[in-house]
XYZ file of C-alpha atoms in Angstrom:
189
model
C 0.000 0.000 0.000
C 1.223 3.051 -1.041
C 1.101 6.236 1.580
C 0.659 9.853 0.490
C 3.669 12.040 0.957
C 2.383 15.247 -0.320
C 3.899 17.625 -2.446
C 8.114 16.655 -2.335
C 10.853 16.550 -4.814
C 10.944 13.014 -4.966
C 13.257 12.225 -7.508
C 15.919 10.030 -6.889
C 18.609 9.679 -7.526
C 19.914 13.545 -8.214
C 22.961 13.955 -9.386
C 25.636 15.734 -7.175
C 26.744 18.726 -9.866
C 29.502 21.517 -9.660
C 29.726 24.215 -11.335
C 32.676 26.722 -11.371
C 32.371 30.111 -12.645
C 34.677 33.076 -12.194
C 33.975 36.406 -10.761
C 34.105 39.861 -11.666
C 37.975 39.488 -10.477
C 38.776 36.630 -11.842
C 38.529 34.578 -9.185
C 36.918 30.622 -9.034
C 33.895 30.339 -7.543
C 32.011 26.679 -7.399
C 28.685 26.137 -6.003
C 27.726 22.587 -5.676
C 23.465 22.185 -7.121
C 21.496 18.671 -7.484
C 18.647 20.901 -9.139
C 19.927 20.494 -12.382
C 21.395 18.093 -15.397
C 21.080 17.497 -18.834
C 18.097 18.073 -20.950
C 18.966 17.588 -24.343
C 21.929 16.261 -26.690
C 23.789 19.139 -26.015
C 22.435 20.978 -23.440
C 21.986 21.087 -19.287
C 19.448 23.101 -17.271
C 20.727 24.400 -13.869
C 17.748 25.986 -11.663
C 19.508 27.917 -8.977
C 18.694 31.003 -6.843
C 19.020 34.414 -8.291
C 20.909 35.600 -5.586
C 23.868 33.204 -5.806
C 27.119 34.376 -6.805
C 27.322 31.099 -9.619
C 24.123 33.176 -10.844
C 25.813 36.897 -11.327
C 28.888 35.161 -12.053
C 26.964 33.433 -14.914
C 25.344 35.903 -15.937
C 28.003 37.674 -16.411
C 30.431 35.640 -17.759
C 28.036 33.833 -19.902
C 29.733 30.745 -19.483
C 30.831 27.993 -16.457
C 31.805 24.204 -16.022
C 29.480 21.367 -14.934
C 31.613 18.506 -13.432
C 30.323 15.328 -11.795
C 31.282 15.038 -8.077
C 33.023 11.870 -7.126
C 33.544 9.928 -4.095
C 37.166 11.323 -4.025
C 36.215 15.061 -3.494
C 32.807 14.236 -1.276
C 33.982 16.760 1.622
C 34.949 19.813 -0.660
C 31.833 18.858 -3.047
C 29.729 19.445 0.297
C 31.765 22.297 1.199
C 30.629 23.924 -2.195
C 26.815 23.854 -1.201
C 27.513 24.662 2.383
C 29.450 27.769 2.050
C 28.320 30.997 0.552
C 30.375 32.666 -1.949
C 28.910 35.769 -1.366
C 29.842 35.794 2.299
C 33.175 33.412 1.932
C 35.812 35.192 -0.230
C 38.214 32.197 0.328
C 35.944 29.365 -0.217
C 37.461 28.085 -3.011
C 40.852 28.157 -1.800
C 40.028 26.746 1.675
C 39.801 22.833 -0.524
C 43.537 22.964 -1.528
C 41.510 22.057 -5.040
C 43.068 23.441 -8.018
C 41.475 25.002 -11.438
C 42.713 26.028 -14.784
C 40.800 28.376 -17.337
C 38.901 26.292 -20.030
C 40.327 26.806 -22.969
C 36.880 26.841 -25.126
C 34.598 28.854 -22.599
C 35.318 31.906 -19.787
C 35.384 29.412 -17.289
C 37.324 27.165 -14.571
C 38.271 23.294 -14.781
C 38.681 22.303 -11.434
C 41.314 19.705 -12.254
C 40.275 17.310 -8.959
C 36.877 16.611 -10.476
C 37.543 13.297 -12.854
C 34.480 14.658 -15.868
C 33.452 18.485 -16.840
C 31.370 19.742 -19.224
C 32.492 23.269 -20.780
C 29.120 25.356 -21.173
C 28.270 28.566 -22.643
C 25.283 30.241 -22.201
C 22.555 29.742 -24.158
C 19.206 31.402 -22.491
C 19.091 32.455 -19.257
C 15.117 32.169 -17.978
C 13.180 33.815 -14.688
C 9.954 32.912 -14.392
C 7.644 32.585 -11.460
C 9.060 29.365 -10.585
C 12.441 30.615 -9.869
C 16.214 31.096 -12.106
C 17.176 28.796 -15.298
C 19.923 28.793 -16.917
C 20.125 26.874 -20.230
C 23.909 26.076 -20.944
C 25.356 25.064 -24.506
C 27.883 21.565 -23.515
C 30.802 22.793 -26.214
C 32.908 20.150 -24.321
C 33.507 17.411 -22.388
C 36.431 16.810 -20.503
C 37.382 13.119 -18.799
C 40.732 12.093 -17.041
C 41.903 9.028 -18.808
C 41.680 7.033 -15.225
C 37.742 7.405 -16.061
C 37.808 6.047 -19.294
C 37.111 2.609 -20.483
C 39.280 1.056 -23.672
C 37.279 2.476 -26.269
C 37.847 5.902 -24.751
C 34.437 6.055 -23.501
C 33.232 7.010 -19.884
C 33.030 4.182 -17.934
C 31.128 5.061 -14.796
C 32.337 2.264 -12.727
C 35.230 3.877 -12.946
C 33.995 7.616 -12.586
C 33.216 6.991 -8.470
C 30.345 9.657 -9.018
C 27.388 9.885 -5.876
C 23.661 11.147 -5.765
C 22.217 13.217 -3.717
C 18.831 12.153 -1.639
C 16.192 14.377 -1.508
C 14.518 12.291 1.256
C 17.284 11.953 3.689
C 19.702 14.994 2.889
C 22.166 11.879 2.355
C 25.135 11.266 -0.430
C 24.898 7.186 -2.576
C 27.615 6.067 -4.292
C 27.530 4.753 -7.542
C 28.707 2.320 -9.936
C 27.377 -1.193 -9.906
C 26.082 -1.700 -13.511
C 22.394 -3.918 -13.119
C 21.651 -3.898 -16.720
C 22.124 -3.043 -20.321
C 19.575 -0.110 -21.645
C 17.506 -0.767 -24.698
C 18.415 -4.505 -24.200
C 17.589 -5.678 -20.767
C 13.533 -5.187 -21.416
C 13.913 -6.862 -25.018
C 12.676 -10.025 -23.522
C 8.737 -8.314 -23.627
C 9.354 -7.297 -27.214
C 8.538 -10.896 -28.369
């Protein structure tokens, strides 16, 4: 029997995202966001407050990075969504992560984080249900020690975790269960 819950984002699993931007200085800035992913070949939607500093940063940059969070960097990945980079001017630096500037968008790589999608802007939306930004991938970037032997992504491999919307809790991921538009083939006879 099934209980009602209400109204909740129930969606799991959410991915863990980060995305780095620079500031009117120059400096990195990453915010960690599970409100957010891909939503098309090419493009990701990120649905984040207005009054972030990823958000002016974005703005006006019109660019950042989207990188998958992995096991590896959980504590710093937190750190990003706990800390305020309006109120931290450090809070980059505090990780001991490291960054370089994208080379195909006004952005930073944080060089820690294993996959990163390079993103320019490509609409920026406020309506009454809040801040979207619509972000152009131009780029992917994977560290070799991610890849599988074809040179694809292999995410046992990438160490990536969820977030949990019910619990406020992290879930690791990587045990492959099936193969898509294959395992269900057996109810296409």
């Amino acid at each position: 029997m099934k209980k009602d819950l209400g109204v909740k984002p129930a969606s799991f699993p959410m991915p863990v995202l980060m995305i780095a931007t620079y500031d009117e200085n120059g400096k990195v800035d990453v915010m960690n966001m599970a409100w957010g992913g891909v939503c098309a070949h090419n493009m990701v939607a990120l649905n984040i407050s207005e009054n972030h500093k990823t958000a002016k940063n974005i703005k006006a940059r019109g660019a950042f990075t989207l990188s998958i969070a992995d096991v590896a960097h959980l504590a710093e990945s937190d750190f990003f969504g706990i800390a305020s980079g309006n109120k931290m001017e450090d809070k980059f630096e505090r990780t001991g992560m490291h960054a370089v500037k994208s080379t195909r968008v006004d952005a930073p790589v944080v060089e820690e984080y294993p996959l990163t999608m390079e993103c320019k802007v490509a609409e920026l939306q406020n309506t009454s249900y809040g801040f979207r930004v619509l972000g152009e991938i131009v780029n992917v970037l994977a560290d070799e020690s991610v890849l599988d032997e074809k040179g694809n992504v292999d995410p046992t491999k990438l160490n990536a975790f969820v977030f949990d919307q019910f619990q406020n809790g992290y879930y690791a991921l990587g045990e492959k269960v099936g193969q898509a538009w294959n395992s269900g083939n057996k109810f296409m006879k």
